[in-house]
Every structure is written in structure tokens, then in C-alpha cells.
Coordinates of C-alpha atoms and ligand atoms in Angstrom, one line a residue:
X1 CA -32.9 3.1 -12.0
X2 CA -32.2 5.0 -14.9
X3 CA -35.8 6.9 -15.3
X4 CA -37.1 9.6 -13.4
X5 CA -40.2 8.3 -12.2
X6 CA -41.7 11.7 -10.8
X7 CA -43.2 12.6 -13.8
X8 CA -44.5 9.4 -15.1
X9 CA -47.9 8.3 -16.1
X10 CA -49.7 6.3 -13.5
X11 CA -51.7 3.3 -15.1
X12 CA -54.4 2.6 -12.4
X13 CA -55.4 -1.3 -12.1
X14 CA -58.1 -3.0 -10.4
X15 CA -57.4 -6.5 -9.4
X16 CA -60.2 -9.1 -8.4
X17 CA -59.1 -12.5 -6.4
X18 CA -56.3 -12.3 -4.3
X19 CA -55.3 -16.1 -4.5
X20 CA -52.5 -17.8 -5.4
X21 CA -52.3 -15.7 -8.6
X22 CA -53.3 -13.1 -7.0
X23 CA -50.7 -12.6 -4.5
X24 CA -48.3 -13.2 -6.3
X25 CA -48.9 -10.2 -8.8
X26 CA -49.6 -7.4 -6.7
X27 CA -46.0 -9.2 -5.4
X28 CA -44.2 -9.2 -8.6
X29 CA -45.6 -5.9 -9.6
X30 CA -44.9 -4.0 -6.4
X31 CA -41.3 -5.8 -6.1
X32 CA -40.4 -5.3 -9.6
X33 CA -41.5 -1.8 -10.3
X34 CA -38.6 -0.3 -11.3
X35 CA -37.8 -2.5 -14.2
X36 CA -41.4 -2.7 -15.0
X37 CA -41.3 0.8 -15.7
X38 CA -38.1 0.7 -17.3
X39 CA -40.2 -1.8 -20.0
X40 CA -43.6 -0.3 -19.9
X41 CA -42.8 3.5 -19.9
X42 CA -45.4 4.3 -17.4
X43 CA -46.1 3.5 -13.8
X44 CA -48.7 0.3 -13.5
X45 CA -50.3 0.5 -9.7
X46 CA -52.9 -1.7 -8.1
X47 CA -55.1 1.1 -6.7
X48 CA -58.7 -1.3 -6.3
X49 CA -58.9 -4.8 -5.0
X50 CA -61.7 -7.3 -4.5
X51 CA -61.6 -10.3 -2.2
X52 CA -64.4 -11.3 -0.2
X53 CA -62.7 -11.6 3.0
X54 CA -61.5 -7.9 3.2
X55 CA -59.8 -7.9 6.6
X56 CA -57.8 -11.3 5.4
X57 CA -56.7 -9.4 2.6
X58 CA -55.9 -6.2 4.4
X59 CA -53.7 -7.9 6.6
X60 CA -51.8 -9.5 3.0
X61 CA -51.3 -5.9 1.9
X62 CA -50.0 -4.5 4.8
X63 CA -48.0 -7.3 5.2
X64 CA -46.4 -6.8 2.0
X65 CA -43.1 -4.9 2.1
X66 CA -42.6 -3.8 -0.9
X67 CA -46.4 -2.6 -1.5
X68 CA -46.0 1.0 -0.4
X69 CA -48.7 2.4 -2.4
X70 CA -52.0 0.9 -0.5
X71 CA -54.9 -0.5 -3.3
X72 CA -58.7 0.2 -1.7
X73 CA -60.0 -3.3 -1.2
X74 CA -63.5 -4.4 -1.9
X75 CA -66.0 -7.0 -0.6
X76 CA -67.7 -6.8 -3.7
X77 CA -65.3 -7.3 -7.0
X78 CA -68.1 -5.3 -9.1
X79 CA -67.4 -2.3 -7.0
X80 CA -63.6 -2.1 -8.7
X81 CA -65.5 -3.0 -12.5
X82 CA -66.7 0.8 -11.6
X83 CA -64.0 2.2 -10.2
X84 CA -61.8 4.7 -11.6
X85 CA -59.3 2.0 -13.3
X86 CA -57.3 1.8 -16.5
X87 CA -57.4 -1.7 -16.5
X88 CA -58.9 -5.3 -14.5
X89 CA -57.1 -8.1 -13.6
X90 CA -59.4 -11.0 -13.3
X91 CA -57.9 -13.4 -11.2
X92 CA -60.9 -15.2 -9.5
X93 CA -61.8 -17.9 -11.5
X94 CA -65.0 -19.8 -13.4
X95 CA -67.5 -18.7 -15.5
X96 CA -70.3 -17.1 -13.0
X97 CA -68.5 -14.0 -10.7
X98 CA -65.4 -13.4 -13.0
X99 CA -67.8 -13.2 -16.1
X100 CA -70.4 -10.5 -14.3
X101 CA -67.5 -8.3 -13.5
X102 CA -65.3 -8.8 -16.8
X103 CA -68.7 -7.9 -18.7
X104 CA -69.3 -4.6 -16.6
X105 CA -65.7 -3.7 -16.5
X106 CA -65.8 -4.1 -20.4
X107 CA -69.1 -2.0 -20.5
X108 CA -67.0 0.6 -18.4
X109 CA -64.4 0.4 -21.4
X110 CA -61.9 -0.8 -18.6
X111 CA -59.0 -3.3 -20.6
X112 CA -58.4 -6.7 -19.6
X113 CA -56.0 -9.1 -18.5
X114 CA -57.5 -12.7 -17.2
X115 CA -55.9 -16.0 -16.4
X116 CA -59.0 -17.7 -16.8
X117 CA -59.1 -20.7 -19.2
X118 CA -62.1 -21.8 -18.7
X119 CA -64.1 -18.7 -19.0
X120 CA -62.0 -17.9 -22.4
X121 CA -62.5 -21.3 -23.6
X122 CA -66.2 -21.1 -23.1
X123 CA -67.3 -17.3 -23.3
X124 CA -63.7 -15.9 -25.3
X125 CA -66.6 -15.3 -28.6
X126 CA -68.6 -13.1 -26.4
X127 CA -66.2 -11.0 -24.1
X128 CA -64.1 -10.5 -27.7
X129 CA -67.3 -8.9 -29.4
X130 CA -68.2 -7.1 -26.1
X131 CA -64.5 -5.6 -26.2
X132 CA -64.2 -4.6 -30.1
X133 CA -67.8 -3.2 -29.2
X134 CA -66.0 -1.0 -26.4
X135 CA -62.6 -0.5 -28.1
X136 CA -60.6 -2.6 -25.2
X137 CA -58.2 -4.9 -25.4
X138 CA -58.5 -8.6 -23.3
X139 CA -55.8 -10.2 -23.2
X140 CA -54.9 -14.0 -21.2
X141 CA -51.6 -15.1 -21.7
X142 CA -51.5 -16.9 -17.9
X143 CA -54.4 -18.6 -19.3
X144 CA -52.4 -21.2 -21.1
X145 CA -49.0 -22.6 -19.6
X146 CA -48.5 -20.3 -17.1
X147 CA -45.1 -18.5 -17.5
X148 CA -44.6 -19.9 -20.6
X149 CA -45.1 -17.2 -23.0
X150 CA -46.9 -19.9 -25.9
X151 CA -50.1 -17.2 -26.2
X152 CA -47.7 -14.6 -27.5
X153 CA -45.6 -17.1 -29.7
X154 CA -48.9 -18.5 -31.6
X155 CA -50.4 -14.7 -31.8
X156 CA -47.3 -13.2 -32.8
X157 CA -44.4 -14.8 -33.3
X158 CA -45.4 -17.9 -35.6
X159 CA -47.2 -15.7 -37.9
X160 CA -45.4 -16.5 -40.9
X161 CA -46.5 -20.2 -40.6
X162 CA -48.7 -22.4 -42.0
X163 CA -49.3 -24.2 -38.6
X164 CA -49.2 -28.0 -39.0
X165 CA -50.1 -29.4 -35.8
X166 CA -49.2 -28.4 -31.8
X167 CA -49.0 -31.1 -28.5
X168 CA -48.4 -30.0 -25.3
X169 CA -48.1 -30.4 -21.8
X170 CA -50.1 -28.0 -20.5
X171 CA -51.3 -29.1 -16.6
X172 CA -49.0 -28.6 -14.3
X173 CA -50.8 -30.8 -11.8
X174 CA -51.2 -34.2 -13.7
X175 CA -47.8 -33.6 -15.0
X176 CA -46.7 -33.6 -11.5
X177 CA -48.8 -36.6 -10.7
X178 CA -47.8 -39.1 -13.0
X179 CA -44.1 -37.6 -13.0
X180 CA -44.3 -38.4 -8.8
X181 CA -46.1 -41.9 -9.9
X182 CA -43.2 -42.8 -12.8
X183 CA -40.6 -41.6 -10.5
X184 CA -40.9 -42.3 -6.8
X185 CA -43.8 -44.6 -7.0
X186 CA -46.2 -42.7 -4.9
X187 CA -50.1 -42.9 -5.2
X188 CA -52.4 -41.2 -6.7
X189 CA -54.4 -39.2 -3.7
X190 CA -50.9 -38.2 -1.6
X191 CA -49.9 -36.5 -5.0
X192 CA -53.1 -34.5 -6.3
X193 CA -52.8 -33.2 -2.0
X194 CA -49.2 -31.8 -2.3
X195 CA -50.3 -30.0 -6.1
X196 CA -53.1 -28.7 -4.1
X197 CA -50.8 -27.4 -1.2
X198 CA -48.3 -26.1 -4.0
X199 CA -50.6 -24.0 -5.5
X200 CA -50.8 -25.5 -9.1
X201 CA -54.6 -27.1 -8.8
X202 CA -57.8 -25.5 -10.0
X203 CA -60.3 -24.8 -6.9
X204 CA -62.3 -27.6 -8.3
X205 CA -59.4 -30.3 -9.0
X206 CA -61.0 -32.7 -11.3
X207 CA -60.9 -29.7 -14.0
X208 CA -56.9 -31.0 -13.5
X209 CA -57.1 -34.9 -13.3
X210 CA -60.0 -35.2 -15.4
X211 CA -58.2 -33.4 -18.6
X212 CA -60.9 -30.3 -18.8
X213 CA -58.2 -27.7 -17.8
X214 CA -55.9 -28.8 -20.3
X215 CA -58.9 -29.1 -22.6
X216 CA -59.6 -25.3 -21.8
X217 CA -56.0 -24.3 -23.0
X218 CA -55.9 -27.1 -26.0
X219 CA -58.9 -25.0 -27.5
X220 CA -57.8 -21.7 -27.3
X221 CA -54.4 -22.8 -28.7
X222 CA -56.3 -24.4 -31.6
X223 CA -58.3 -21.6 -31.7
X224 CA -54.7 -19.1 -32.6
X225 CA -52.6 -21.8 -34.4
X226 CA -55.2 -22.3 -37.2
X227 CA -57.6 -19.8 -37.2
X228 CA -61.4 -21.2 -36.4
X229 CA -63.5 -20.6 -33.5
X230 CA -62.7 -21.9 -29.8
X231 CA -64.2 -25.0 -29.8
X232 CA -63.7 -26.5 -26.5
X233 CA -67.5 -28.1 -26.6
X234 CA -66.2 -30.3 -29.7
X235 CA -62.4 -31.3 -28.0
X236 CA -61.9 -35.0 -26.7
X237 CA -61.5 -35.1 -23.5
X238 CA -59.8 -38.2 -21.1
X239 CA -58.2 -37.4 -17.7
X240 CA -55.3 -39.3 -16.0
X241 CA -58.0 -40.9 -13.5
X242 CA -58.0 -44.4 -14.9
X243 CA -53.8 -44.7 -15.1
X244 CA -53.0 -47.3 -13.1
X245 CA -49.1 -47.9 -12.2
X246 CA -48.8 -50.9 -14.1
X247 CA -49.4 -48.9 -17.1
X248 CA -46.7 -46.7 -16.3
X249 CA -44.4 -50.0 -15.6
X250 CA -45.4 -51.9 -19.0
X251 CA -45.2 -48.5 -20.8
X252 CA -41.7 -47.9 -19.2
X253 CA -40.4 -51.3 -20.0
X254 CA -41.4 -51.1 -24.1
X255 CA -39.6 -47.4 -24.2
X256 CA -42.4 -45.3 -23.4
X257 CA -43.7 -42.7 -20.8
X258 CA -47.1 -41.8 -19.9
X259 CA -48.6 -38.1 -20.5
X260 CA -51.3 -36.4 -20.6
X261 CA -51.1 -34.6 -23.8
X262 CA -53.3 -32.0 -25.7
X263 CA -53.3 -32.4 -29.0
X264 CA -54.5 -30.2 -32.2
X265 CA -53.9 -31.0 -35.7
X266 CA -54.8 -29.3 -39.1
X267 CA -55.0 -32.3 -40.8
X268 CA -57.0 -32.6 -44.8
X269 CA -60.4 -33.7 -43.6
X270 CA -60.4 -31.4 -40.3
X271 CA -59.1 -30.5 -37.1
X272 CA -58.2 -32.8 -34.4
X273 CA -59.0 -31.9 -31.1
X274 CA -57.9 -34.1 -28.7
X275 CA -56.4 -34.5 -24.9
X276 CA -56.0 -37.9 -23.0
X277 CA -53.4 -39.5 -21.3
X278 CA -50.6 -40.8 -24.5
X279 CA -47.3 -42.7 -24.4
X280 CA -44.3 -41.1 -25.8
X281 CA -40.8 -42.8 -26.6
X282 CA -38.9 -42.1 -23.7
X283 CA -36.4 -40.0 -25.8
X284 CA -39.4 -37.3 -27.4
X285 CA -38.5 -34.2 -25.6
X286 CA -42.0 -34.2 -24.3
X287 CA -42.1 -37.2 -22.4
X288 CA -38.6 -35.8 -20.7
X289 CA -41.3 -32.6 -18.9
X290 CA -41.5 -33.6 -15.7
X291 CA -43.3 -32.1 -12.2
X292 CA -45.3 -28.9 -12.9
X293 CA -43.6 -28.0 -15.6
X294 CA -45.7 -27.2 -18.8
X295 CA -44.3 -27.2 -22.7
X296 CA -45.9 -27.0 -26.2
X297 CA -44.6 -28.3 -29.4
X298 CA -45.9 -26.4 -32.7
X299 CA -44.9 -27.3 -35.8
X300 CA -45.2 -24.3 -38.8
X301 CA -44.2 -24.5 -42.2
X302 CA -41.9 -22.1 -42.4
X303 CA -40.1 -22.4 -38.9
X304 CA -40.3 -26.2 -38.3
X305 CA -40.2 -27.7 -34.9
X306 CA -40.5 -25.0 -31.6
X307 CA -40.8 -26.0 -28.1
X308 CA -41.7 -23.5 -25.4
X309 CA -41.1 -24.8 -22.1
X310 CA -41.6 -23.4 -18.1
X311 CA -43.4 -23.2 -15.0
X312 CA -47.2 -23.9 -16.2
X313 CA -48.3 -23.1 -12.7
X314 CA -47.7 -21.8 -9.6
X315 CA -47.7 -18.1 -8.0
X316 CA -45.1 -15.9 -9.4
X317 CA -44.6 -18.2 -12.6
X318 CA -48.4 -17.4 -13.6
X319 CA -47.5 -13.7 -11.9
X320 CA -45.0 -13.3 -14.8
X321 CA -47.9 -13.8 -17.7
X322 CA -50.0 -11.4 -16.0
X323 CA -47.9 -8.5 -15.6
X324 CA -46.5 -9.2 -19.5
X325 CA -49.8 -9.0 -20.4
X326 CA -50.1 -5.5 -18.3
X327 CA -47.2 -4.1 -19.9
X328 CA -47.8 -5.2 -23.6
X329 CA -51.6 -3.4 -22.6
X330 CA -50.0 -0.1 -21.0
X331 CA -48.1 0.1 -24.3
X332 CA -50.7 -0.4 -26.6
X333 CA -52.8 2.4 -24.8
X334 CA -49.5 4.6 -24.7
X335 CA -49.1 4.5 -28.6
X336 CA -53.0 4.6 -29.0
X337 CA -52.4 1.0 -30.7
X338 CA -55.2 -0.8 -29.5
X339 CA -56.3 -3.7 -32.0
X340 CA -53.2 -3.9 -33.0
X341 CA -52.8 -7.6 -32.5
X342 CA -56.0 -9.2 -32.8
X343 CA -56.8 -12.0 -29.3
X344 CA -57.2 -15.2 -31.3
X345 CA -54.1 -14.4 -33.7
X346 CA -56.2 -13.9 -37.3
X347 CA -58.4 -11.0 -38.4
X348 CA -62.0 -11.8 -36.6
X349 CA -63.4 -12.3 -39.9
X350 CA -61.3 -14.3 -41.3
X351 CA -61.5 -17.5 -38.5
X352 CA -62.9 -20.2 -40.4
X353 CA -64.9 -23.0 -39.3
X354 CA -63.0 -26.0 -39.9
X355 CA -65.1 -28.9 -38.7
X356 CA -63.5 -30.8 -35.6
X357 CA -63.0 -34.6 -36.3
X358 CA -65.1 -37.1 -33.8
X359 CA -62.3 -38.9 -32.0
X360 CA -63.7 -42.3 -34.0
X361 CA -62.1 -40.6 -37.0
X362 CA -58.5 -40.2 -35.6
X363 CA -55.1 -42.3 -37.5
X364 CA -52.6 -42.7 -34.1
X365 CA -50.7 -46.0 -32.8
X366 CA -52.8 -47.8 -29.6
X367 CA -51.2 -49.7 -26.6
X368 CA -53.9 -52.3 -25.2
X369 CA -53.7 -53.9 -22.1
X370 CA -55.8 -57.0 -21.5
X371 CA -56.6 -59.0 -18.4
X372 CA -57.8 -62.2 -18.8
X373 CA -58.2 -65.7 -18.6
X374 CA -54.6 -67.6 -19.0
X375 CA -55.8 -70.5 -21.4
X376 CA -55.2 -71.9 -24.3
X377 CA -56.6 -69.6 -27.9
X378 CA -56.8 -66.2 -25.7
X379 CA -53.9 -65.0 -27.6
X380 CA -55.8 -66.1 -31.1
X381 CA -59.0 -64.1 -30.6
X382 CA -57.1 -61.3 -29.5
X383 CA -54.9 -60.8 -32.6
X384 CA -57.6 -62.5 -35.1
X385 CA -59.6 -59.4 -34.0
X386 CA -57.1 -57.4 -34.6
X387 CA -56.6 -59.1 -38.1
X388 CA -60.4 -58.4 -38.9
X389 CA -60.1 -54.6 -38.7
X390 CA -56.2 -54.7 -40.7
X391 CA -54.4 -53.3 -37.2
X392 CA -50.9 -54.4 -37.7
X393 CA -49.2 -55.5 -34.2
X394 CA -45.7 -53.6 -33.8
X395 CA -45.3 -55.6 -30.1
X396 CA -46.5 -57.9 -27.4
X397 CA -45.7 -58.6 -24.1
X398 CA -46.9 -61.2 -21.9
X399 CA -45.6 -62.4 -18.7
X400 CA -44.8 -66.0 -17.1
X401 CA -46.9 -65.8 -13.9
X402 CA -47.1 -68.3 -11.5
X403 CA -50.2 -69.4 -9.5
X404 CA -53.0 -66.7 -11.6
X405 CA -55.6 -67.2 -13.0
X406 CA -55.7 -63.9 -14.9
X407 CA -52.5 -62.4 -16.9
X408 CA -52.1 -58.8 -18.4
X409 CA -51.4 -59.3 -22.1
X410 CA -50.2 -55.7 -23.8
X411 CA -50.2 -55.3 -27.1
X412 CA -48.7 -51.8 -29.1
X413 CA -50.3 -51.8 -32.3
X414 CA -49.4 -50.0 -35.8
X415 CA -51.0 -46.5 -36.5
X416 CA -55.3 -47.5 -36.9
X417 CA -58.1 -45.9 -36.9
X418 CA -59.3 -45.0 -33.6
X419 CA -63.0 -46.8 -35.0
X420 CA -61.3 -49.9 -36.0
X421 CA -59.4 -50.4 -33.2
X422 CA -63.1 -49.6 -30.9
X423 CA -64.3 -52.7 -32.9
X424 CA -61.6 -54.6 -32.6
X425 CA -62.0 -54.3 -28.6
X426 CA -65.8 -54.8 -28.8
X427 CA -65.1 -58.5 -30.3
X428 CA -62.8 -59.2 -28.1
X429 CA -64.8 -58.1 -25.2
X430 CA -67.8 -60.0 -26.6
X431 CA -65.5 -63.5 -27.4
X432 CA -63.6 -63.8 -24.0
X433 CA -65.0 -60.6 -21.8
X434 CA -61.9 -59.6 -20.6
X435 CA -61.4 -58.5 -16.7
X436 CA -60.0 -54.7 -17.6
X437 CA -59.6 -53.6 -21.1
X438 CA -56.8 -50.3 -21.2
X439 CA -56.7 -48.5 -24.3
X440 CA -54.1 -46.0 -24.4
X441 CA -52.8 -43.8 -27.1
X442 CA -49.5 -43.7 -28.8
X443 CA -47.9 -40.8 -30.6
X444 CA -44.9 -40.4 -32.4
X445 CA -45.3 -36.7 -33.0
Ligands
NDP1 P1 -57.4 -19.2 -6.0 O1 -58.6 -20.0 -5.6 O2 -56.1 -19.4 -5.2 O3 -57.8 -17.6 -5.9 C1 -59.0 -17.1 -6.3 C2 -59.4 -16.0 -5.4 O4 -60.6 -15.4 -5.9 C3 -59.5 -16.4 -4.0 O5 -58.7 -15.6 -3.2 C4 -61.0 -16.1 -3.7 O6 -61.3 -15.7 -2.4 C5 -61.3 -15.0 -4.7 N1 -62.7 -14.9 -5.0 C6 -63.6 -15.8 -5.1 N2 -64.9 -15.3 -5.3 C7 -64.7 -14.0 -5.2 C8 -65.5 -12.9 -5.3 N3 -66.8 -13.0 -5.5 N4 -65.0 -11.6 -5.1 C9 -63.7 -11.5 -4.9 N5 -62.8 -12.5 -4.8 C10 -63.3 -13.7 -5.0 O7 -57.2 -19.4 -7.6 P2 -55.9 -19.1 -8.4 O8 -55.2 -17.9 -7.9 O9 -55.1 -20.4 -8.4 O10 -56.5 -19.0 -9.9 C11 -57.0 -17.8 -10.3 C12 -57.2 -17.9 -11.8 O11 -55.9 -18.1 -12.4 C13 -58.1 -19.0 -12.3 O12 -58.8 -18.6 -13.4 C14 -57.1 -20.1 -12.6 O13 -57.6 -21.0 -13.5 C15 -56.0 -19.3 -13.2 N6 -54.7 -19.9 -13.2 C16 -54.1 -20.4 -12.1 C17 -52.9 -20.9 -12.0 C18 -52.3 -21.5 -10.8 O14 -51.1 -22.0 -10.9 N7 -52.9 -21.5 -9.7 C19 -52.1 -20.9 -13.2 C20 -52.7 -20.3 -14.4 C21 -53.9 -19.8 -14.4 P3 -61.5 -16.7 -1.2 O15 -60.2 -16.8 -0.6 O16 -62.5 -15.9 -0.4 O17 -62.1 -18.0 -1.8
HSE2 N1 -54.4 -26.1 -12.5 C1 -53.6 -25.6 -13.6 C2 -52.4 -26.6 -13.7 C3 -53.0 -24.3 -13.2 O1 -52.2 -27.5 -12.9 O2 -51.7 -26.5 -14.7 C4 -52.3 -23.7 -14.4 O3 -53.2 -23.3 -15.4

């Protein structure tokens, strides 16, 4: 320790939600103080705490060794919004509570720091305006990949660039789910339980397996990379739900893997906002993430190709984003810098509203996989319809199967419009009504 902390500064900070995040801050923060210090110059202590189950949470605290300095905790989190803080950590969650208190802690010019997504993703215009109103900072780099610090590479670091286009992993929970499906086989259910027990799924989990969470980050990552409003209301969403593990098999055995990506391009004509489950060539870095991790490829102008790769969730992973965010606060109020980074990356007025494309409009590759009726001309009407709407077919694979009736044919077409291909599937589903029609996106990236 090479400071003398006697003298030091005491930033005081109310945290609401002891969870999973939770915890694992006040951890961090008490564990690492002294090289927190060393970075932030001043001392950061959790003095207020709300959780609703107050003697639960008492016992945590006194439980926790290295927490010497005891926070007052709260049954009501709008109690520590008005309480003599420097600055709240939101750590509860959803768009009702967390919201209330954010809003009075911003009326009580109280800074900042949240790891909620989808209260950013949905409310981020208001609570910015109600903090440049109130001269405080709110900041939410947990909100998007966990410990990966991608919030602080769009804002800051990639300023220079012209940004092209970004794809990411960014659920930790599907990634672990179809990375424990691919791998070992398992099911579905017995996977989303052991995320759940881990610590990486939302309270409610079909924000994971449905794609919303990762449409929550997608948006706000938009949102810095090109400048325009969050526009999660306008993204494309598809979860992992209808994956089935013959997907994963056919995808494997044609040099793909399966993953739900988010996806934002700048493209000529608009934005695309997209996240749904896509096949990668097994050799794209991407489709090589596996378990919870998280990453996010962004392509700039100037810089080329970045990855940014780590724990998207968990505990002390998303820990590590909060208290970065705490410290990079604590030094903006220590040289009176506040503003000095602006929360979606660009000058407030100078986001521009790019329209975001319908998903109808979209150019990507397709894999299709049909079930039907093993007889004669099936094959025909599936690529004359193809033929009608100019999709080029780059493969096809169809198996000899003994004694059924039914067949999977997959086909991985040429880059189409997302439209064309739609109508190509509606003639085929009108001509021979397939059993299961799987549409499935392919990107090259
Ligand atoms: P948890 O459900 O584990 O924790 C939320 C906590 O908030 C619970 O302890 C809950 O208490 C408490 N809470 C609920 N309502 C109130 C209230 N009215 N007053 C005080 N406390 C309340 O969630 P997480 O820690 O997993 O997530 C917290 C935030 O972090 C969310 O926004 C999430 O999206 C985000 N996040 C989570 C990550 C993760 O890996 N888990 C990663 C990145 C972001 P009770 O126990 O009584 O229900
Ligand atoms: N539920 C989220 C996930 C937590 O699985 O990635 C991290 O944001």
C-alpha cells in the first residue's frame, strides 16, 4: 500500500439489490480497497443498502470478512435515493422499482452506475435528460457483456472510427446453452436450470432464451457505435427456443456452429438491427465463444477488426464493470470533469435518426431445413421456388433413410433478401406443406 489512506476523501455510495451482482460488489469493493484507492484517488464506501429482506441481508454483511466498514441497510431502496450518498448503484433490475429510485436519486443530484439493460434500453432517453438536467453522470458498463469493458471501447476508445458494423455474443446464458447442447449433448431445460443456479440468468429467464436481453445490449451498442437514438422497440428479435439439436448436428456437419448473435450494421439505406440465433463457419472467432462467455466484434474504419472478449455474466465478472464504472465516476467528480464523456458516445445533439431496416429488407445467406414427404418432385418445387425469387443454392444435403416417410432436406443458400427468401418458403409451404420449415440465418461477417 503505497498511499496514506488517513487523509483521503471518502466517496459515500448507496447500493440497491443485493443479488448476485450485488454481492459480489460490495465483495470486490471491500476486498479490493486498497488498489481501488490506489486507481481512484479517493476512498469509495458502501455506507446505504436496500434489500427487502433486511435481516437476510444483515446476516451477508456481517458475514463478510473483509466488509469492516458496516453500510445501513434499508427495506425500502428509496430511503438510500435520499440518503446522504455520493453516488447509487442500481443493482435490482426491470423498469418499475429500479426506475422510481434512479429518478429520485437523480432528482437528489446523486450519480449513477446501473447494470440494467433493460431499463437503459427502454428509458436510457429519459434518465440521460433527467441527469444533464441535474448535472450527474449515469453510467452502465455491466449493462452490456458483463466484464467485458465493450461500453468503454465504443464510447471512448473507437472514437476515431467510422463504425462499420458490430456482432456479438452478448448472453451468457444461451451461449452456455447451446455451447452445453453442441458439446455434451444435453437438453435444453437441465441447461437453462444450471445458468440459473450459476448466476448468469435474468430473474425472468425468457429475457435470456427468447433473445430480449441480448436485444437490450444490441441497442445500446448500436445506439454508441453509430450515433442514433436506442432503438430497442425497432430491433429484430428471435430467441434460441425453436433450436432443435438436429440443427446443431446438420449445421456442424456443413462447417458451421449455431449462435445467437446480435447484430448492428450501418449499412447505405439504414441500420440493421437484428438478433436471432445464426450459423457461423466453425473457424470465425465467434462461433469458437463458448459457455458464458460474451464477445463483440466491431469493425471501424480506421482501426479494422476488434474483438473484446470475457465473462458476460456472473457475480464478480459483472462486479468488475460496476466498480470501473465507480472509479471512472469518483474521478470525474475529483477533477470536476463531469460531461466529459458523453453516455451514448456522440454529442446529444448530434445522434441522428437513421431509420432501422424491417428485417424483410436484410441481404444475409439462409440455411433451410425442410421435413417432408420423401417422393418423387419434392426436391423440384423446392429449388424451382427458390429459382423464382433468383436465391442461388451454395449446398444441399439429404440423407438415405430407411423405413420414413418424412426426410429432412437442408439447403444453405447464397446471400438473398430476407423477403425473397420468406416467399420462397410461402410457395413451398403452399405446394407440398412441409411438416417443419427451419429458417436459420447465415453470416459470414
Ligand atoms: P438478482 O435477482 O440476483 O438480484 C436483484 C436483487 O434486487 C435481489 O436481491 C432482490 O431482492 C433485490 N430487490 C428486488 N426488489 C427490490 C426492492 N424493491 N428493494 C430492494 N431490493 C430489491 O439480480 P442480478 O444481481 O443478477 O441482476 C441485477 C442487475 O444486474 C439486473 O439489472 C441484471 O440485468 C444486471 N446484470 C446481471 C448480470 C448477471 O450475471 N447476473 C450480468 C450483467 C447485468 P430479493 O432477494 O428480495 O428478491
Ligand atoms: N442474463 C444475462 C446473460 C446476464 O446471461 O448474459 C448478463 O447480462
Amino acid at each position: 500500500m503505497l498511499l496514506d489512506t488517513h487523509d483521503l476523501k471518502t466517496i459515500k455510495v448507496g447500493l440497491v439489490g443485493l443479488g448476485t451482482v450485488g454481492k459480489g460488489t460490495l465483495e470486490v469493493l471491500c476486498r479490493n480497497q486498497a488498489e481501488i484507492i490506489r486507481r481512484a484517488g479517493v476512498k469509495i464506501v458502501v455506507t446505504h443498502i436496500a434489500s427487502r429482506d433486511v435481516q437476510k441481508t444483515q446476516s451477508i454483511i456481517d458475514n463478510m470478512q473483509s466488509c469492516v466498514q458496516k453500510p445501513k441497510v434499508h427495506a425500502n431502496a428509496i430511503e438510500v435515493a435520499n440518503a446522504d450518498i455520493d453516488v447509487l448503484v442500481e443493482l435490482i433490475g426491470g423498469c418499475t422499482i429500479a426506475k422510481d429510485v434512479i429518478f429520485q436519486a437523480i432528482k437528489n443530484q446523486k450519480h449513477i452506475v446501473t447494470a440494467n439493460k433493460a431499463l437503459i434500453a427502454n428509458h436510457g432517453k429519459e434518465i440521460f435528460e433527467l441527469a444533464a438536467k441535474n448535472n450527474v453522470l449515469v453510467v452502465f458498463e455491466a449493462a452490456v457483456a458483463g466484464g467485458v469493458p465493450i461500453i468503454k471501447a465504443l464510447r471512448e476508445g473507437l472514437s476515431a472510427n467510422h463504425i462499420h458494423w458490430l456482432a456479438g455474443i452478448v448472453n451468457g446464458t444461451t451461449n452456455f446453452i447451446l455451447s452445453e447442447m453442441d458439446q455434451k449433448g444435453l437438453n435444453f431445460e437441465d441447461v437453462l436450470k444450471e445458468a440459473q443456479a450459476l448466476g448468469y440468468a435474468e430473474s425472468d429467464p425468457t429475457f435470456d432464451i427468447e433473445g430480449i436481453d441480448a436485444g437490450h445490449k444490441t441497442s445500446i451498442m448500436a445506439s454508441l457505435a453509430f450515433g442514433i437514438p436506442i432503438q430497442f422497440d425497432k430491433a429484430y428479435i428471435e430467441g434460441i427456443t425453436k433450436i432443435q439439436s438436429c440443427d446443431m448436428a446438420y449445421a456442424n456437419e456443413l462447417g458451421y456452429k449455431i449462435k445467437l448473435l446480435g447484430i448492428a450494421k450501418n449499412s447505405s439505406n439504414g441500420i440493421e438491427l437484428r438478433i436471432h440465433p445464426a450459423l457461423l463457419p466453425k473457424e470465425h472467432i465467434l462461433a469458437n465463444v463458448n459457455g458464458a462467455m460474451n464477445a463483440v466484434m466491431v469493425s471501424g474504419d480506421a482501426v479494422g477488426q476488434t474483438l473484446y472478449y470475457g465473462k458476460g455474466a456472473g457475480s464478480e465478472p459483472t462486479a468488475s464493470a460496476v466498480i470501473a464504472d465507480l472509479v471512472d465516476v469518483v474521478r470525474d467528480i475529483n477533477n470536476h470533469s463531469l460531461g466529459r464523456v458523453p453516455p451514448l458516445a456522440f454529442q446529444n445533439d448530434a445522434l441522428i435518426n437513421t431509420p432501422v431496416l424491417d428485417i424483410s429488407e436484410i441481404n444475409t445467406r439462409y440455411y433451410l431445413r425442410l421435413k417432408v414427404a420423401d417422393k418423387a418432385g419434392t426436391m423440384a418445387i423446392i429449388t424451382s421456388a427458390l429459382a423464382q425469387q433468383n436465391i442461388s443454392i451454395r449446398a444441399v444435403l439429404q440423407k438415405e433413410q430407411q423405413n420414413k416417410s418424412q426426410i429432412d432436406i437442408i439447403i444453405l443458400t447464397d446471400i438473398a433478401k430476407e423477403n425473397d427468401v420468406n416467399n420462397a418458403v410461402e410457395y413451398i409451404n403452399q405446394k407440398i406443406n412441409p411438416q417443419d420449415i427451419v429458417k436459420i440465418r447465415l453470416e459470414l461477417l
